[in-house]
Amino acid sequence: MNNYKVVAMRLNDKKVLYEKGNKDKNDYGLGNALFLNYVLDLLKYKKIKLQASVKISEFISKTSRKDKVFLEEGKEITIYKLLQLVINLNCNAAVLAIAEHLDPTRNNPAIKVKVKRDEYDLEKQVAINISGRKMKNKPQSYTIEDLLKIGEKMFGQYEKDFKLYNSSLVDYRGTVYENPSFIDTDDRVVCNYLFGSHDNSGIVLTNINNERVLLAIMGADNAFHRDFLLKEAMDEIQFDIKAPKLEVETFTGEKEINFLGDTYFGEFYTERRKKRNQEDALMRYGYDHSLKHLKTFFDPNGYNIINFEAVFTEEGEVSNLEGAKPFLLWANEEKTLNALRSLNLNAVSLGNNHAMDFGLNRLKQTIEGFKNNDLKVFGAGLNSKEALAPIHLNINNRNVYIYNGYWYRKIAYRKFDFYAIGHDAGVAPLYLINEEIRRKKQEDPNCFIIV
């Protein structure tokens, strides 16, 4: 079961272009979004000013300790900066600070939220308080349709305002905070409001194929998962990505599956040693030396897999990550493939932290190099569906699926652009393989899965 939901709706005719997941409702409120809409109304009609100063109270300061940004008691902050904290960093205390500025009791803003709720024809449980957070004895919940309603109204009125506030980085009192989402770096994104417990929800206005398309999401596990699902939705609409057809290899009787971990002959390190006039095993003995004693473990009648920790390129090629990533592993294609033939290999996994060291073209070259030598490749691909696709074996009428991926690291996502997301090439995010496994187990409870 997918405990999330993402929907894309074309605005000119309200046609749903994409839908994934089956979460019925989210057990929080949307008071934060409705209150934000109310504040934008006040700014539009000049009832408040962006440069107006708000003094942080003791209550707001204590509340902010649960947020990404701490608001120190007694300090003053402008409405504009508070809006940036709300829209880009999902700061609940910033919402309450604006409400307190408008009315120290916060009662009037709460009433205005309910007025907005009725104006948008939303059910009572959609918004009971300003923050949207859970309340004792007053359950709140909303559906994906509620998000679409609010997004259509809010972005219809305030698209230009959100463009002004949306930012990947927010500076507050000398500290620069990163937006937990990276989705606004996509050129198709016009504006967005992302929020929720664990950064799990949001609404995004996009321009896809010269049409305004509104995306709504709820129930994502975290900001990366949310980004993945949103980009996947945009790319499915624009490019219609096809899942690769899984070829099944069928065996009867006993079948040994062998795995060899991080495999690399070491050209990167040899190049370094050459510069220091040092000799190593690769220079002295060549490519076959390190495999000499491993061959006996790779039965030609077994199914043999290695994890290849490099990409095919030429000596001296400069990576775009030079200086940013310390170990950029390259390999000689011809010599590597010639040496690996002795291992009776069947498949190669590429879901590691070196598959994108030299960018898309070298990853593509590496995939093609192995495939041209009758080796299956998994764990990386030219889009997310390719990267997440497993090796499929059938042994004695039992399905065996073998997955490979690389664990989520913020730097690999935001700085190195390593992950296959939607139409983009890269490595399979290990985190997202869990969903693939759940699906396979639902389809075939008797299957055997290896990661």
Short mmCIF file of C-alpha atoms in Angstrom, two decimals, residues 6-450:
data_model
loop_
_atom_site.label_atom_id
_atom_site.label_comp_id
_atom_site.label_asym_id
_atom_site.label_seq_id
_atom_site.Cartn_x
_atom_site.Cartn_y
_atom_site.Cartn_z
CA VAL A 6 0.02 12.71 -5.67
CA VAL A 7 -2.30 14.16 -8.31
CA ALA A 8 -1.66 16.47 -11.27
CA MET A 9 -4.59 18.47 -12.66
CA ARG A 10 -4.59 20.62 -15.78
CA LEU A 11 -6.13 23.94 -14.77
CA ASN A 12 -7.88 24.99 -17.99
CA ASP A 13 -10.27 22.01 -17.95
CA LYS A 14 -9.57 20.42 -14.52
CA LYS A 15 -8.58 17.15 -16.17
CA VAL A 16 -6.50 14.83 -13.99
CA LEU A 17 -3.35 14.03 -15.97
CA TYR A 18 -1.58 11.89 -13.39
CA GLU A 19 -2.42 10.09 -10.17
CA LYS A 20 -0.37 7.81 -7.96
CA GLY A 21 -0.83 6.39 -4.47
CA ASN A 22 -3.94 5.52 -2.49
CA LYS A 23 -3.86 7.59 0.69
CA ASP A 24 -7.43 8.76 1.40
CA LYS A 25 -6.71 11.55 3.85
CA ASN A 26 -4.00 13.22 5.90
CA ASP A 27 -4.61 13.53 9.64
CA TYR A 28 -3.63 17.18 9.91
CA GLY A 29 -5.36 20.45 9.05
CA LEU A 30 -4.88 23.03 6.33
CA GLY A 31 -5.30 26.08 8.54
CA ASN A 32 -1.73 27.10 7.72
CA ALA A 33 -2.50 27.32 3.99
CA LEU A 34 -5.78 29.16 4.53
CA PHE A 35 -4.18 31.58 6.97
CA LEU A 36 -1.39 32.25 4.48
CA ASN A 37 -4.05 33.03 1.88
CA TYR A 38 -5.69 35.43 4.36
CA VAL A 39 -2.37 37.23 5.02
CA LEU A 40 -1.82 37.63 1.27
CA ASP A 41 -5.30 39.17 1.09
CA LEU A 42 -4.31 41.70 3.76
CA LEU A 43 -1.16 42.60 1.85
CA LYS A 44 -3.09 42.93 -1.40
CA TYR A 45 -5.53 45.40 0.15
CA LYS A 46 -2.72 47.17 2.05
CA LYS A 47 -4.09 46.29 5.48
CA ILE A 48 -0.56 45.28 6.52
CA LYS A 49 2.89 45.98 5.05
CA LEU A 50 5.71 43.60 4.23
CA GLN A 51 8.18 45.77 6.10
CA ALA A 52 6.03 45.80 9.26
CA SER A 53 8.05 44.65 12.26
CA VAL A 54 6.89 41.79 14.50
CA LYS A 55 8.30 41.32 18.00
CA ILE A 56 8.81 37.68 18.97
CA SER A 57 6.95 36.74 22.15
CA GLU A 58 7.94 34.12 24.70
CA PHE A 59 5.22 31.79 23.39
CA ILE A 60 6.38 32.10 19.78
CA SER A 61 10.00 31.58 20.77
CA LYS A 62 9.18 28.37 22.66
CA THR A 63 7.06 27.12 19.77
CA SER A 64 9.89 27.74 17.30
CA ARG A 65 12.14 25.23 19.07
CA LYS A 66 10.28 22.52 17.13
CA ASP A 67 10.93 24.28 13.82
CA LYS A 68 13.97 24.49 11.55
CA VAL A 69 14.58 28.09 12.64
CA PHE A 70 14.69 29.32 16.23
CA LEU A 71 13.00 32.70 16.76
CA GLU A 72 14.60 34.42 19.73
CA GLU A 73 12.29 36.12 22.23
CA GLY A 74 12.31 39.91 22.01
CA LYS A 75 13.87 40.06 18.54
CA GLU A 76 12.05 41.84 15.74
CA ILE A 77 11.41 40.38 12.31
CA THR A 78 9.52 41.70 9.29
CA ILE A 79 6.35 40.23 7.86
CA TYR A 80 8.28 39.59 4.65
CA LYS A 81 10.90 37.48 6.44
CA LEU A 82 8.23 35.58 8.38
CA LEU A 83 6.48 34.77 5.10
CA GLN A 84 9.75 33.45 3.70
CA LEU A 85 10.13 31.21 6.75
CA VAL A 86 6.57 29.94 6.35
CA ILE A 87 6.66 29.31 2.60
CA ASN A 88 10.19 27.94 2.25
CA LEU A 89 11.02 26.38 5.61
CA ASN A 90 7.58 25.29 6.85
CA CYS A 91 8.02 27.23 10.12
CA ASN A 92 4.87 26.86 12.20
CA ALA A 93 6.03 29.48 14.71
CA ALA A 94 6.29 32.06 11.92
CA VAL A 95 2.61 31.47 11.09
CA LEU A 96 1.69 32.02 14.72
CA ALA A 97 3.93 35.10 14.96
CA ILE A 98 2.02 36.79 12.14
CA ALA A 99 -1.30 35.77 13.73
CA GLU A 100 -0.18 37.18 17.08
CA HIS A 101 0.89 40.41 15.38
CA LEU A 102 -2.60 40.77 13.88
CA ASP A 103 -4.31 39.91 17.17
CA PRO A 104 -2.45 39.13 20.43
CA THR A 105 -5.17 36.60 21.33
CA ARG A 106 -4.92 34.95 17.86
CA ASN A 107 -8.72 34.54 17.99
CA ASN A 108 -9.55 36.83 15.06
CA PRO A 109 -7.06 35.14 12.66
CA ALA A 110 -8.53 31.76 13.64
CA ILE A 111 -11.98 33.07 12.73
CA LYS A 112 -10.65 34.33 9.39
CA VAL A 113 -9.26 30.87 8.64
CA LYS A 114 -12.74 29.41 9.14
CA VAL A 115 -14.18 32.10 6.84
CA LYS A 116 -11.65 31.09 4.16
CA ARG A 117 -12.53 27.44 4.74
CA ASP A 118 -16.20 28.17 4.03
CA GLU A 119 -15.32 30.40 1.08
CA TYR A 120 -13.42 27.51 -0.51
CA ASP A 121 -16.30 25.10 0.23
CA LEU A 122 -14.18 22.89 2.50
CA GLU A 123 -15.44 20.63 5.27
CA LYS A 124 -15.11 21.74 8.90
CA GLN A 125 -12.43 19.17 9.78
CA VAL A 126 -10.12 20.53 7.06
CA ALA A 127 -9.14 23.55 9.17
CA ILE A 128 -9.89 24.04 12.86
CA ASN A 129 -6.73 25.88 13.96
CA ILE A 130 -4.20 28.22 12.33
CA SER A 131 -1.19 25.92 12.31
CA GLY A 132 -2.77 22.76 10.92
CA ARG A 133 -1.17 20.72 13.68
CA LYS A 134 -3.06 18.02 15.57
CA MET A 135 -5.33 19.02 18.47
CA LYS A 136 -6.66 16.95 21.35
CA ASN A 137 -10.34 16.02 20.95
CA LYS A 138 -10.58 18.02 17.69
CA PRO A 139 -9.41 15.80 14.85
CA GLN A 140 -8.49 17.45 11.58
CA SER A 141 -8.04 15.86 8.18
CA TYR A 142 -7.91 16.75 4.52
CA THR A 143 -7.97 15.02 1.15
CA ILE A 144 -5.99 15.53 -2.03
CA GLU A 145 -9.08 17.25 -3.49
CA ASP A 146 -8.93 19.81 -0.66
CA LEU A 147 -5.33 20.58 -1.56
CA LEU A 148 -6.25 21.05 -5.21
CA LYS A 149 -9.07 23.45 -4.27
CA ILE A 150 -6.77 25.59 -2.15
CA GLY A 151 -3.96 25.49 -4.69
CA GLU A 152 -6.24 26.55 -7.53
CA LYS A 153 -7.60 29.50 -5.53
CA MET A 154 -4.33 30.57 -3.92
CA PHE A 155 -2.08 30.39 -6.97
CA GLY A 156 -4.86 31.83 -9.13
CA GLN A 157 -4.79 34.97 -7.00
CA TYR A 158 -1.20 35.09 -5.77
CA GLU A 159 1.07 33.41 -8.30
CA LYS A 160 3.30 36.50 -8.57
CA ASP A 161 3.55 36.80 -4.79
CA PHE A 162 4.72 33.21 -4.41
CA LYS A 163 7.32 33.78 -7.11
CA LEU A 164 8.60 36.63 -4.94
CA TYR A 165 8.77 34.53 -1.76
CA ASN A 166 9.90 31.14 -3.11
CA SER A 167 13.60 30.55 -2.56
CA SER A 168 16.02 27.64 -2.18
CA LEU A 169 17.91 29.57 0.50
CA VAL A 170 16.63 31.79 3.29
CA ASP A 171 18.89 34.10 5.27
CA TYR A 172 17.81 34.76 8.85
CA ARG A 173 19.98 36.76 11.23
CA GLY A 174 23.22 35.85 9.48
CA THR A 175 22.49 32.13 9.07
CA VAL A 176 21.53 30.71 5.67
CA TYR A 177 18.94 27.92 5.80
CA GLU A 178 18.35 25.50 2.93
CA ASN A 179 14.83 24.84 1.76
CA PRO A 180 14.30 21.11 2.51
CA SER A 181 12.88 20.76 -1.00
CA PHE A 182 14.90 21.10 -4.19
CA ILE A 183 11.86 21.09 -6.47
CA ASP A 184 11.91 24.83 -7.19
CA THR A 185 15.16 24.37 -9.14
CA ASP A 186 13.10 22.61 -11.83
CA ASP A 187 12.41 25.09 -14.65
CA ARG A 188 8.83 23.84 -15.00
CA VAL A 189 7.93 24.91 -11.45
CA VAL A 190 6.20 28.30 -11.43
CA CYS A 191 5.65 28.53 -7.67
CA ASN A 192 4.98 26.24 -4.74
CA TYR A 193 3.91 25.94 -1.14
CA LEU A 194 5.36 22.86 0.57
CA PHE A 195 4.58 22.03 4.18
CA GLY A 196 3.42 19.33 6.57
CA SER A 197 4.72 17.11 9.31
CA HIS A 198 8.04 15.62 8.13
CA ASP A 199 7.76 17.79 4.96
CA ASN A 200 5.14 15.43 3.58
CA SER A 201 2.67 17.63 1.71
CA GLY A 202 2.36 20.52 -0.69
CA ILE A 203 0.91 22.19 -3.76
CA VAL A 204 2.98 23.09 -6.81
CA LEU A 205 2.01 25.16 -9.85
CA THR A 206 3.87 24.09 -12.99
CA ASN A 207 4.10 24.88 -16.67
CA ILE A 208 4.25 21.60 -18.61
CA ASN A 209 3.95 21.54 -22.40
CA ASN A 210 2.84 25.20 -22.25
CA GLU A 211 -0.09 24.38 -19.98
CA ARG A 212 -0.64 25.27 -16.34
CA VAL A 213 -0.70 22.05 -14.31
CA LEU A 214 -1.37 21.99 -10.57
CA LEU A 215 0.23 19.23 -8.49
CA ALA A 216 -0.89 18.26 -5.01
CA ILE A 217 0.81 15.77 -2.73
CA MET A 218 0.23 14.41 0.76
CA GLY A 219 1.73 11.64 2.87
CA ALA A 220 5.28 11.58 1.52
CA ASP A 221 7.80 10.18 3.99
CA ASN A 222 10.16 13.16 3.86
CA ALA A 223 11.31 16.05 1.65
CA PHE A 224 13.35 13.85 -0.69
CA HIS A 225 10.48 11.40 -1.18
CA ARG A 226 8.16 14.35 -1.86
CA ASP A 227 10.58 15.80 -4.44
CA PHE A 228 10.92 12.40 -6.10
CA LEU A 229 7.16 11.91 -6.40
CA LEU A 230 6.55 15.45 -7.69
CA LYS A 231 9.30 15.27 -10.31
CA GLU A 232 8.20 11.79 -11.32
CA ALA A 233 4.68 13.17 -11.89
CA MET A 234 5.93 16.08 -14.02
CA ASP A 235 8.16 13.82 -16.09
CA GLU A 236 5.43 11.21 -16.61
CA ILE A 237 3.19 13.93 -18.05
CA GLN A 238 5.88 15.47 -20.23
CA PHE A 239 7.82 12.40 -21.36
CA ASP A 240 5.54 9.39 -20.74
CA ILE A 241 8.35 7.27 -19.25
CA LYS A 242 7.98 3.56 -19.96
CA ALA A 243 9.06 0.92 -17.47
CA PRO A 244 11.61 -1.48 -18.98
CA LYS A 245 10.35 -4.96 -19.73
CA LEU A 246 11.86 -7.38 -17.24
CA GLU A 247 13.45 -10.36 -18.93
CA VAL A 248 13.11 -13.51 -16.85
CA GLU A 249 15.90 -16.06 -16.75
CA THR A 250 14.53 -19.47 -15.83
CA PHE A 251 16.47 -22.25 -14.09
CA THR A 252 15.68 -25.67 -12.66
CA GLY A 253 17.54 -27.53 -9.96
CA GLU A 254 19.98 -25.95 -7.52
CA LYS A 255 21.26 -22.51 -8.55
CA GLU A 256 24.10 -20.72 -6.80
CA ILE A 257 23.97 -16.90 -6.81
CA ASN A 258 27.35 -15.28 -6.19
CA PHE A 259 28.00 -11.65 -5.29
CA LEU A 260 31.32 -9.84 -5.42
CA GLY A 261 31.38 -6.51 -3.58
CA ASP A 262 33.06 -3.27 -4.61
CA THR A 263 34.94 -4.18 -7.78
CA TYR A 264 37.42 -1.77 -9.35
CA PHE A 265 40.90 -2.26 -10.77
CA GLY A 266 42.07 1.08 -9.41
CA GLU A 267 43.01 3.33 -12.34
CA PHE A 268 42.21 6.46 -10.31
CA TYR A 269 44.62 5.42 -7.54
CA THR A 270 47.24 4.21 -10.01
CA GLU A 271 47.17 7.60 -11.72
CA ARG A 272 47.89 9.25 -8.36
CA ARG A 273 50.78 6.88 -7.64
CA LYS A 274 52.31 7.52 -11.06
CA LYS A 275 52.51 11.20 -10.21
CA ARG A 276 54.47 10.26 -7.07
CA ASN A 277 56.71 7.85 -9.02
CA GLN A 278 55.27 4.93 -7.09
CA GLU A 279 54.48 1.49 -8.49
CA ASP A 280 51.41 -0.55 -7.60
CA ALA A 281 49.98 -3.99 -8.42
CA LEU A 282 48.01 -2.77 -11.44
CA MET A 283 51.16 -1.31 -13.03
CA ARG A 284 53.30 -4.32 -12.16
CA TYR A 285 50.97 -7.25 -12.81
CA GLY A 286 48.12 -5.91 -14.96
CA TYR A 287 44.35 -6.35 -14.79
CA ASP A 288 44.15 -10.14 -14.46
CA HIS A 289 46.26 -10.38 -11.32
CA SER A 290 43.63 -9.38 -8.75
CA LEU A 291 41.07 -11.84 -10.16
CA LYS A 292 43.40 -14.84 -10.24
CA HIS A 293 42.24 -16.35 -6.94
CA LEU A 294 38.61 -15.24 -7.24
CA LYS A 295 37.77 -17.21 -10.35
CA THR A 296 37.21 -20.43 -8.43
CA PHE A 297 34.33 -18.82 -6.52
CA PHE A 298 32.46 -17.94 -9.71
CA ASP A 299 30.97 -21.20 -10.94
CA PRO A 300 30.11 -20.96 -14.66
CA ASN A 301 26.85 -22.74 -13.80
CA GLY A 302 25.98 -20.16 -11.13
CA TYR A 303 24.53 -16.67 -11.44
CA ASN A 304 27.40 -14.25 -10.87
CA ILE A 305 27.07 -10.56 -10.00
CA ILE A 306 29.60 -7.83 -9.22
CA ASN A 307 29.14 -4.29 -7.93
CA PHE A 308 31.24 -2.11 -10.24
CA GLU A 309 32.52 0.98 -8.41
CA ALA A 310 33.51 3.23 -11.33
CA VAL A 311 32.49 4.39 -14.81
CA PHE A 312 34.15 3.92 -18.18
CA THR A 313 36.04 6.97 -19.41
CA GLU A 314 39.53 7.96 -20.52
CA GLU A 315 42.57 8.76 -18.44
CA GLY A 316 42.85 12.48 -17.86
CA GLU A 317 39.20 13.36 -18.39
CA VAL A 318 38.11 16.10 -15.99
CA SER A 319 34.84 15.58 -14.15
CA ASN A 320 32.36 18.37 -13.44
CA LEU A 321 32.67 17.28 -9.81
CA GLU A 322 36.42 17.91 -9.71
CA GLY A 323 37.23 19.66 -6.44
CA ALA A 324 33.78 18.98 -4.97
CA LYS A 325 34.02 15.19 -4.64
CA PRO A 326 37.36 13.73 -3.55
CA PHE A 327 37.27 10.30 -5.23
CA LEU A 328 36.20 10.29 -8.89
CA LEU A 329 36.66 6.74 -10.07
CA TRP A 330 37.22 6.13 -13.76
CA ALA A 331 38.05 2.88 -15.54
CA ASN A 332 39.50 1.79 -18.87
CA GLU A 333 36.58 0.15 -20.68
CA GLU A 334 38.44 -2.31 -22.91
CA LYS A 335 40.90 -3.56 -20.28
CA THR A 336 38.22 -3.81 -17.60
CA LEU A 337 35.83 -5.82 -19.77
CA ASN A 338 38.59 -8.14 -20.98
CA ALA A 339 39.61 -8.92 -17.41
CA LEU A 340 36.06 -9.42 -16.13
CA ARG A 341 35.25 -12.01 -18.80
CA SER A 342 37.15 -14.61 -16.79
CA LEU A 343 34.63 -14.38 -13.94
CA ASN A 344 31.72 -15.86 -15.90
CA LEU A 345 29.60 -12.83 -15.02
CA ASN A 346 25.86 -12.51 -15.60
CA ALA A 347 25.08 -9.07 -14.19
CA VAL A 348 26.64 -5.85 -12.91
CA SER A 349 25.20 -3.54 -10.26
CA LEU A 350 25.91 0.20 -10.50
CA GLY A 351 23.89 1.55 -7.56
CA ASN A 352 26.80 3.17 -5.74
CA ASN A 353 28.44 6.54 -5.09
CA HIS A 354 30.60 6.51 -8.25
CA ALA A 355 28.12 5.80 -11.05
CA MET A 356 27.67 9.52 -11.78
CA ASP A 357 31.25 10.66 -11.11
CA PHE A 358 31.63 11.73 -14.75
CA GLY A 359 28.03 12.61 -15.57
CA LEU A 360 25.28 11.25 -17.78
CA ASN A 361 27.30 10.43 -20.90
CA ARG A 362 29.84 8.28 -19.04
CA LEU A 363 27.11 6.48 -17.11
CA LYS A 364 25.42 5.76 -20.44
CA GLN A 365 28.74 4.54 -21.89
CA THR A 366 29.25 2.25 -18.90
CA ILE A 367 25.76 0.76 -19.13
CA GLU A 368 26.12 0.19 -22.87
CA GLY A 369 29.61 -1.27 -22.44
CA PHE A 370 28.37 -3.97 -20.08
CA LYS A 371 25.20 -4.66 -22.07
CA ASN A 372 27.20 -5.03 -25.29
CA ASN A 373 29.08 -7.80 -23.50
CA ASP A 374 25.84 -9.64 -22.65
CA LEU A 375 25.79 -8.48 -19.03
CA LYS A 376 22.65 -7.22 -17.34
CA VAL A 377 22.92 -3.88 -15.55
CA PHE A 378 20.82 -2.80 -12.57
CA GLY A 379 20.92 -0.24 -9.76
CA ALA A 380 21.38 2.70 -12.15
CA GLY A 381 19.70 3.78 -15.35
CA LEU A 382 18.78 6.55 -17.75
CA ASN A 383 15.57 7.23 -15.78
CA SER A 384 14.12 6.19 -12.44
CA LYS A 385 12.16 3.24 -13.81
CA GLU A 386 15.28 1.78 -15.37
CA ALA A 387 17.32 2.36 -12.23
CA LEU A 388 14.76 0.77 -9.91
CA ALA A 389 14.18 -2.29 -12.11
CA PRO A 390 15.53 -5.52 -10.55
CA ILE A 391 17.17 -8.61 -11.98
CA HIS A 392 14.43 -11.23 -12.36
CA LEU A 393 15.22 -14.93 -12.04
CA ASN A 394 12.83 -17.87 -11.85
CA ILE A 395 14.35 -20.81 -10.00
CA ASN A 396 12.22 -23.94 -9.71
CA ASN A 397 9.06 -21.91 -10.37
CA ARG A 398 9.86 -19.38 -7.65
CA ASN A 399 10.47 -15.76 -8.63
CA VAL A 400 13.69 -14.18 -7.36
CA TYR A 401 14.16 -10.40 -7.61
CA ILE A 402 17.55 -8.78 -7.01
CA TYR A 403 17.62 -5.02 -6.34
CA ASN A 404 20.49 -2.60 -6.00
CA GLY A 405 20.65 1.07 -5.02
CA TYR A 406 22.52 3.72 -3.10
CA TRP A 407 21.39 5.09 0.25
CA TYR A 408 20.09 8.66 0.44
CA ARG A 409 22.68 11.31 1.17
CA LYS A 410 21.77 14.98 1.04
CA ILE A 411 25.02 15.97 -0.66
CA ALA A 412 24.58 13.28 -3.33
CA TYR A 413 21.13 14.69 -4.12
CA ARG A 414 21.62 18.44 -3.85
CA LYS A 415 25.27 18.85 -4.86
CA PHE A 416 26.22 15.84 -6.97
CA ASP A 417 22.86 15.13 -8.69
CA PHE A 418 23.42 11.38 -8.37
CA TYR A 419 19.91 9.94 -8.15
CA ALA A 420 17.68 8.74 -10.98
CA ILE A 421 14.50 10.77 -10.53
CA GLY A 422 11.77 10.70 -13.14
CA HIS A 423 13.31 11.30 -16.57
CA ASP A 424 16.79 12.00 -15.14
CA ALA A 425 19.55 9.40 -15.15
CA GLY A 426 21.40 8.24 -12.07
CA VAL A 427 21.48 5.60 -9.38
CA ALA A 428 18.44 4.02 -7.76
CA PRO A 429 17.66 5.61 -4.38
CA LEU A 430 17.87 2.68 -1.98
CA TYR A 431 15.16 4.30 0.10
CA LEU A 432 12.63 3.98 -2.75
CA ILE A 433 13.37 0.32 -3.39
CA ASN A 434 11.28 -0.43 -0.27
CA GLU A 435 8.15 0.58 -2.16
CA GLU A 436 9.09 -1.66 -5.09
CA ILE A 437 9.60 -4.57 -2.70
CA ARG A 438 6.21 -4.05 -1.05
CA ARG A 439 4.56 -4.06 -4.46
CA LYS A 440 6.32 -7.26 -5.53
CA LYS A 441 5.35 -8.98 -2.28
CA GLN A 442 1.72 -7.99 -2.78
CA GLU A 443 1.77 -9.34 -6.34
CA ASP A 444 3.66 -12.52 -5.44
CA PRO A 445 3.85 -13.33 -1.69
CA ASN A 446 6.05 -16.36 -2.40
CA CYS A 447 8.76 -14.44 -4.24
CA PHE A 448 12.29 -14.19 -2.82
CA ILE A 449 13.90 -10.75 -2.75
CA ILE A 450 17.58 -9.83 -2.44
#
